[in-house]
Amino acid sequence: MGPQPVIKRSADVGGIGTHWLECGAGPVVLLLHGGAWGESAETTWPAVLPALADLGFRVIAPDWLGFGGTDKLRDFVDLPGRMLDHVAALLRSLDVTEIHTAVGLSMGGSHLLRELAAAEHRFAVGRAVLVSAGGIGISGAARERFFDYDGSVESMQAQVALATSGSRWSADEEYVGLRHETSLRPGAYEWFASLALRSPSASPPPPGDPVPYERLNLPVLVIAGADDQLKSPGWAAEIAARMPDARVVELPGVGHLPPLEAPDAFIEALREFLAAAHPTAAPAAAPTSGEA
């Protein structure tokens, strides 16, 4: 039997045109992609969805508000809150009342952290996986390179090179082309560029990492790429030490995008983590999905 099919879905969710990917049946795993130029569920999770479905899960991977095929609605007061509200509304529309595991990559993990550390929750999560997420955000020269995108294919190649280790993915014309096309859909460039806007009267963000990791009273897996150019060395161990129940997996030779760069190792780390709470979904053999 081959891998289960990944289904592309679209619907109006609370007046917002919403796109997501879905695969499999069983306890729900929610996949939340990152927030770089041209990112979406399709550019992040192609190997992960069928592999997790084969482990016995229903996998839901939405395009965040402003990304991929979802509408480019911008909130200048509380954008992370609006984005989380939208994901919660999508889950309600799908009759999902409980999430077995939520996986957040980069921005997706940062927004997930906000939700998990809040006093009141929009959706129930049993366990969490933070991928290249947590600790101090992007700063300095890396931040300047991150926002320095002019809409050209060459500029997207530079973005992919910044996020990955080596030249494998920045030289992949198909992947760079998909990211490039996604970044130039109507409203996408303007939406993303607006992230750099700040009111002259706005207070600067507080220094350091403001996340109260001690509040995360659930099992957490932190996955880090050893060659991540966007994160400071040792960030994963630092945040894991502050959580009541956390473990760290560091993947050698991997940058900021482990599910893309090393899908076999990434899926194996997820399989071991998920098996602890869902043993019937974890076969003895490792997933067979090859390196993309």
JSON list of C-alpha atoms in Angstrom, two decimals, residues 114-235:
[
{"chain": "A", "resi": 114, "resn": "ARG", "atom": "CA", "xyz": [1.91, 32.21, 22.67]},
{"chain": "A", "resi": 115, "resn": "GLU", "atom": "CA", "xyz": [-1.17, 30.00, 22.68]},
{"chain": "A", "resi": 116, "resn": "LEU", "atom": "CA", "xyz": [0.26, 27.36, 25.02]},
{"chain": "A", "resi": 117, "resn": "ALA", "atom": "CA", "xyz": [1.50, 29.93, 27.54]},
{"chain": "A", "resi": 118, "resn": "ALA", "atom": "CA", "xyz": [-1.78, 31.87, 27.63]},
{"chain": "A", "resi": 119, "resn": "ALA", "atom": "CA", "xyz": [-4.13, 31.76, 30.61]},
{"chain": "A", "resi": 120, "resn": "GLU", "atom": "CA", "xyz": [-7.02, 30.75, 28.35]},
{"chain": "A", "resi": 121, "resn": "HIS", "atom": "CA", "xyz": [-6.66, 28.60, 25.26]},
{"chain": "A", "resi": 122, "resn": "ARG", "atom": "CA", "xyz": [-8.33, 28.75, 21.86]},
{"chain": "A", "resi": 123, "resn": "PHE", "atom": "CA", "xyz": [-7.84, 25.00, 21.31]},
{"chain": "A", "resi": 124, "resn": "ALA", "atom": "CA", "xyz": [-6.77, 22.05, 23.44]},
{"chain": "A", "resi": 125, "resn": "VAL", "atom": "CA", "xyz": [-3.30, 20.61, 22.78]},
{"chain": "A", "resi": 126, "resn": "GLY", "atom": "CA", "xyz": [-1.99, 17.39, 24.33]},
{"chain": "A", "resi": 127, "resn": "ARG", "atom": "CA", "xyz": [1.66, 17.80, 23.36]},
{"chain": "A", "resi": 128, "resn": "ALA", "atom": "CA", "xyz": [3.74, 20.18, 21.30]},
{"chain": "A", "resi": 129, "resn": "VAL", "atom": "CA", "xyz": [6.70, 20.13, 18.94]},
{"chain": "A", "resi": 130, "resn": "LEU", "atom": "CA", "xyz": [8.71, 23.31, 18.47]},
{"chain": "A", "resi": 131, "resn": "VAL", "atom": "CA", "xyz": [10.84, 23.32, 15.33]},
{"chain": "A", "resi": 132, "resn": "SER", "atom": "CA", "xyz": [13.40, 26.12, 15.01]},
{"chain": "A", "resi": 133, "resn": "ALA", "atom": "CA", "xyz": [11.12, 28.08, 17.33]},
{"chain": "A", "resi": 134, "resn": "GLY", "atom": "CA", "xyz": [11.76, 29.73, 20.67]},
{"chain": "A", "resi": 135, "resn": "GLY", "atom": "CA", "xyz": [14.56, 31.71, 22.21]},
{"chain": "A", "resi": 136, "resn": "ILE", "atom": "CA", "xyz": [15.65, 35.11, 20.92]},
{"chain": "A", "resi": 137, "resn": "GLY", "atom": "CA", "xyz": [14.22, 36.00, 17.52]},
{"chain": "A", "resi": 138, "resn": "ILE", "atom": "CA", "xyz": [16.15, 36.78, 14.35]},
{"chain": "A", "resi": 139, "resn": "SER", "atom": "CA", "xyz": [18.42, 39.77, 14.79]},
{"chain": "A", "resi": 140, "resn": "GLY", "atom": "CA", "xyz": [21.35, 41.62, 13.28]},
{"chain": "A", "resi": 141, "resn": "ALA", "atom": "CA", "xyz": [22.61, 40.81, 9.80]},
{"chain": "A", "resi": 142, "resn": "ALA", "atom": "CA", "xyz": [20.42, 37.71, 9.52]},
{"chain": "A", "resi": 143, "resn": "ARG", "atom": "CA", "xyz": [17.30, 39.82, 10.10]},
{"chain": "A", "resi": 144, "resn": "GLU", "atom": "CA", "xyz": [18.38, 42.32, 7.44]},
{"chain": "A", "resi": 145, "resn": "ARG", "atom": "CA", "xyz": [18.92, 39.49, 4.95]},
{"chain": "A", "resi": 146, "resn": "PHE", "atom": "CA", "xyz": [15.57, 37.95, 5.92]},
{"chain": "A", "resi": 147, "resn": "PHE", "atom": "CA", "xyz": [13.61, 41.08, 4.99]},
{"chain": "A", "resi": 148, "resn": "ASP", "atom": "CA", "xyz": [15.78, 41.91, 1.97]},
{"chain": "A", "resi": 149, "resn": "TYR", "atom": "CA", "xyz": [13.57, 40.32, -0.69]},
{"chain": "A", "resi": 150, "resn": "ASP", "atom": "CA", "xyz": [12.83, 42.13, -3.97]},
{"chain": "A", "resi": 151, "resn": "GLY", "atom": "CA", "xyz": [10.47, 39.61, -5.56]},
{"chain": "A", "resi": 152, "resn": "SER", "atom": "CA", "xyz": [12.97, 38.18, -8.03]},
{"chain": "A", "resi": 153, "resn": "VAL", "atom": "CA", "xyz": [13.87, 34.51, -8.42]},
{"chain": "A", "resi": 154, "resn": "GLU", "atom": "CA", "xyz": [17.46, 35.32, -7.49]},
{"chain": "A", "resi": 155, "resn": "SER", "atom": "CA", "xyz": [16.32, 37.01, -4.30]},
{"chain": "A", "resi": 156, "resn": "MET", "atom": "CA", "xyz": [14.19, 33.97, -3.40]},
{"chain": "A", "resi": 157, "resn": "GLN", "atom": "CA", "xyz": [17.24, 31.77, -3.94]},
{"chain": "A", "resi": 158, "resn": "ALA", "atom": "CA", "xyz": [19.05, 33.93, -1.36]},
{"chain": "A", "resi": 159, "resn": "GLN", "atom": "CA", "xyz": [16.11, 33.53, 1.04]},
{"chain": "A", "resi": 160, "resn": "VAL", "atom": "CA", "xyz": [16.20, 29.75, 0.70]},
{"chain": "A", "resi": 161, "resn": "ALA", "atom": "CA", "xyz": [19.99, 29.74, 1.14]},
{"chain": "A", "resi": 162, "resn": "LEU", "atom": "CA", "xyz": [19.59, 31.71, 4.36]},
{"chain": "A", "resi": 163, "resn": "ALA", "atom": "CA", "xyz": [17.09, 29.18, 5.73]},
{"chain": "A", "resi": 164, "resn": "THR", "atom": "CA", "xyz": [18.86, 25.96, 4.73]},
{"chain": "A", "resi": 165, "resn": "SER", "atom": "CA", "xyz": [22.26, 24.34, 5.08]},
{"chain": "A", "resi": 166, "resn": "GLY", "atom": "CA", "xyz": [24.40, 23.87, 1.98]},
{"chain": "A", "resi": 167, "resn": "SER", "atom": "CA", "xyz": [23.24, 24.58, -1.57]},
{"chain": "A", "resi": 168, "resn": "ARG", "atom": "CA", "xyz": [20.83, 21.67, -2.11]},
{"chain": "A", "resi": 169, "resn": "TRP", "atom": "CA", "xyz": [17.61, 23.63, -1.78]},
{"chain": "A", "resi": 170, "resn": "SER", "atom": "CA", "xyz": [18.68, 27.05, -3.05]},
{"chain": "A", "resi": 171, "resn": "ALA", "atom": "CA", "xyz": [19.75, 25.28, -6.27]},
{"chain": "A", "resi": 172, "resn": "ASP", "atom": "CA", "xyz": [16.45, 23.38, -6.56]},
{"chain": "A", "resi": 173, "resn": "GLU", "atom": "CA", "xyz": [14.63, 25.27, -9.31]},
{"chain": "A", "resi": 174, "resn": "GLU", "atom": "CA", "xyz": [11.29, 23.59, -8.61]},
{"chain": "A", "resi": 175, "resn": "TYR", "atom": "CA", "xyz": [11.30, 24.41, -4.90]},
{"chain": "A", "resi": 176, "resn": "VAL", "atom": "CA", "xyz": [12.61, 27.96, -5.36]},
{"chain": "A", "resi": 177, "resn": "GLY", "atom": "CA", "xyz": [10.04, 28.47, -8.12]},
{"chain": "A", "resi": 178, "resn": "LEU", "atom": "CA", "xyz": [7.17, 27.34, -5.88]},
{"chain": "A", "resi": 179, "resn": "ARG", "atom": "CA", "xyz": [8.30, 29.65, -3.06]},
{"chain": "A", "resi": 180, "resn": "HIS", "atom": "CA", "xyz": [8.72, 32.49, -5.56]},
{"chain": "A", "resi": 181, "resn": "GLU", "atom": "CA", "xyz": [5.27, 31.99, -7.09]},
{"chain": "A", "resi": 182, "resn": "THR", "atom": "CA", "xyz": [3.68, 31.76, -3.64]},
{"chain": "A", "resi": 183, "resn": "SER", "atom": "CA", "xyz": [5.38, 34.98, -2.52]},
{"chain": "A", "resi": 184, "resn": "LEU", "atom": "CA", "xyz": [3.92, 36.92, -5.47]},
{"chain": "A", "resi": 185, "resn": "ARG", "atom": "CA", "xyz": [0.28, 35.87, -5.26]},
{"chain": "A", "resi": 186, "resn": "PRO", "atom": "CA", "xyz": [-2.06, 38.86, -5.13]},
{"chain": "A", "resi": 187, "resn": "GLY", "atom": "CA", "xyz": [-1.47, 40.75, -1.90]},
{"chain": "A", "resi": 188, "resn": "ALA", "atom": "CA", "xyz": [1.23, 38.39, -0.58]},
{"chain": "A", "resi": 189, "resn": "TYR", "atom": "CA", "xyz": [4.24, 40.68, -1.08]},
{"chain": "A", "resi": 190, "resn": "GLU", "atom": "CA", "xyz": [2.44, 43.69, 0.36]},
{"chain": "A", "resi": 191, "resn": "TRP", "atom": "CA", "xyz": [1.16, 41.69, 3.33]},
{"chain": "A", "resi": 192, "resn": "PHE", "atom": "CA", "xyz": [4.60, 40.41, 4.22]},
{"chain": "A", "resi": 193, "resn": "ALA", "atom": "CA", "xyz": [6.35, 43.73, 3.64]},
{"chain": "A", "resi": 194, "resn": "SER", "atom": "CA", "xyz": [3.95, 45.38, 6.08]},
{"chain": "A", "resi": 195, "resn": "LEU", "atom": "CA", "xyz": [5.44, 43.28, 8.89]},
{"chain": "A", "resi": 196, "resn": "ALA", "atom": "CA", "xyz": [8.37, 45.71, 8.99]},
{"chain": "A", "resi": 197, "resn": "LEU", "atom": "CA", "xyz": [6.10, 48.73, 9.68]},
{"chain": "A", "resi": 198, "resn": "ARG", "atom": "CA", "xyz": [6.17, 50.22, 13.17]},
{"chain": "A", "resi": 199, "resn": "SER", "atom": "CA", "xyz": [4.46, 53.30, 14.45]},
{"chain": "A", "resi": 200, "resn": "PRO", "atom": "CA", "xyz": [6.86, 56.09, 15.54]},
{"chain": "A", "resi": 201, "resn": "SER", "atom": "CA", "xyz": [5.01, 56.14, 18.86]},
{"chain": "A", "resi": 202, "resn": "ALA", "atom": "CA", "xyz": [5.25, 52.38, 19.45]},
{"chain": "A", "resi": 203, "resn": "SER", "atom": "CA", "xyz": [7.31, 51.21, 22.39]},
{"chain": "A", "resi": 204, "resn": "PRO", "atom": "CA", "xyz": [10.30, 49.03, 21.46]},
{"chain": "A", "resi": 205, "resn": "PRO", "atom": "CA", "xyz": [9.93, 45.33, 22.24]},
{"chain": "A", "resi": 206, "resn": "PRO", "atom": "CA", "xyz": [11.38, 44.29, 25.60]},
{"chain": "A", "resi": 207, "resn": "PRO", "atom": "CA", "xyz": [14.92, 42.85, 25.47]},
{"chain": "A", "resi": 208, "resn": "GLY", "atom": "CA", "xyz": [15.46, 39.13, 25.88]},
{"chain": "A", "resi": 209, "resn": "ASP", "atom": "CA", "xyz": [13.01, 36.28, 25.44]},
{"chain": "A", "resi": 210, "resn": "PRO", "atom": "CA", "xyz": [9.59, 37.12, 26.92]},
{"chain": "A", "resi": 211, "resn": "VAL", "atom": "CA", "xyz": [8.04, 33.64, 26.66]},
{"chain": "A", "resi": 212, "resn": "PRO", "atom": "CA", "xyz": [7.09, 32.13, 30.06]},
{"chain": "A", "resi": 213, "resn": "TYR", "atom": "CA", "xyz": [8.26, 28.61, 29.22]},
{"chain": "A", "resi": 214, "resn": "GLU", "atom": "CA", "xyz": [7.57, 27.46, 32.78]},
{"chain": "A", "resi": 215, "resn": "ARG", "atom": "CA", "xyz": [3.83, 27.61, 31.99]},
{"chain": "A", "resi": 216, "resn": "LEU", "atom": "CA", "xyz": [4.06, 24.91, 29.31]},
{"chain": "A", "resi": 217, "resn": "ASN", "atom": "CA", "xyz": [2.67, 22.09, 31.40]},
{"chain": "A", "resi": 218, "resn": "LEU", "atom": "CA", "xyz": [2.66, 19.48, 28.63]},
{"chain": "A", "resi": 219, "resn": "PRO", "atom": "CA", "xyz": [5.24, 17.28, 26.90]},
{"chain": "A", "resi": 220, "resn": "VAL", "atom": "CA", "xyz": [7.34, 19.29, 24.45]},
{"chain": "A", "resi": 221, "resn": "LEU", "atom": "CA", "xyz": [9.84, 18.21, 21.82]},
{"chain": "A", "resi": 222, "resn": "VAL", "atom": "CA", "xyz": [12.26, 20.86, 20.58]},
{"chain": "A", "resi": 223, "resn": "ILE", "atom": "CA", "xyz": [13.85, 20.14, 17.19]},
{"chain": "A", "resi": 224, "resn": "ALA", "atom": "CA", "xyz": [16.83, 22.21, 16.11]},
{"chain": "A", "resi": 225, "resn": "GLY", "atom": "CA", "xyz": [19.06, 22.25, 13.06]},
{"chain": "A", "resi": 226, "resn": "ALA", "atom": "CA", "xyz": [22.73, 22.28, 14.03]},
{"chain": "A", "resi": 227, "resn": "ASP", "atom": "CA", "xyz": [23.53, 24.62, 11.11]},
{"chain": "A", "resi": 228, "resn": "ASP", "atom": "CA", "xyz": [20.63, 27.06, 11.59]},
{"chain": "A", "resi": 229, "resn": "GLN", "atom": "CA", "xyz": [21.81, 30.52, 10.49]},
{"chain": "A", "resi": 230, "resn": "LEU", "atom": "CA", "xyz": [18.78, 32.24, 12.01]},
{"chain": "A", "resi": 231, "resn": "LYS", "atom": "CA", "xyz": [19.09, 30.96, 15.58]},
{"chain": "A", "resi": 232, "resn": "SER", "atom": "CA", "xyz": [21.73, 31.56, 18.24]},
{"chain": "A", "resi": 233, "resn": "PRO", "atom": "CA", "xyz": [23.88, 28.57, 19.33]},
{"chain": "A", "resi": 234, "resn": "GLY", "atom": "CA", "xyz": [22.43, 26.61, 22.25]},
{"chain": "A", "resi": 235, "resn": "TRP", "atom": "CA", "xyz": [18.96, 28.16, 22.02]}
]
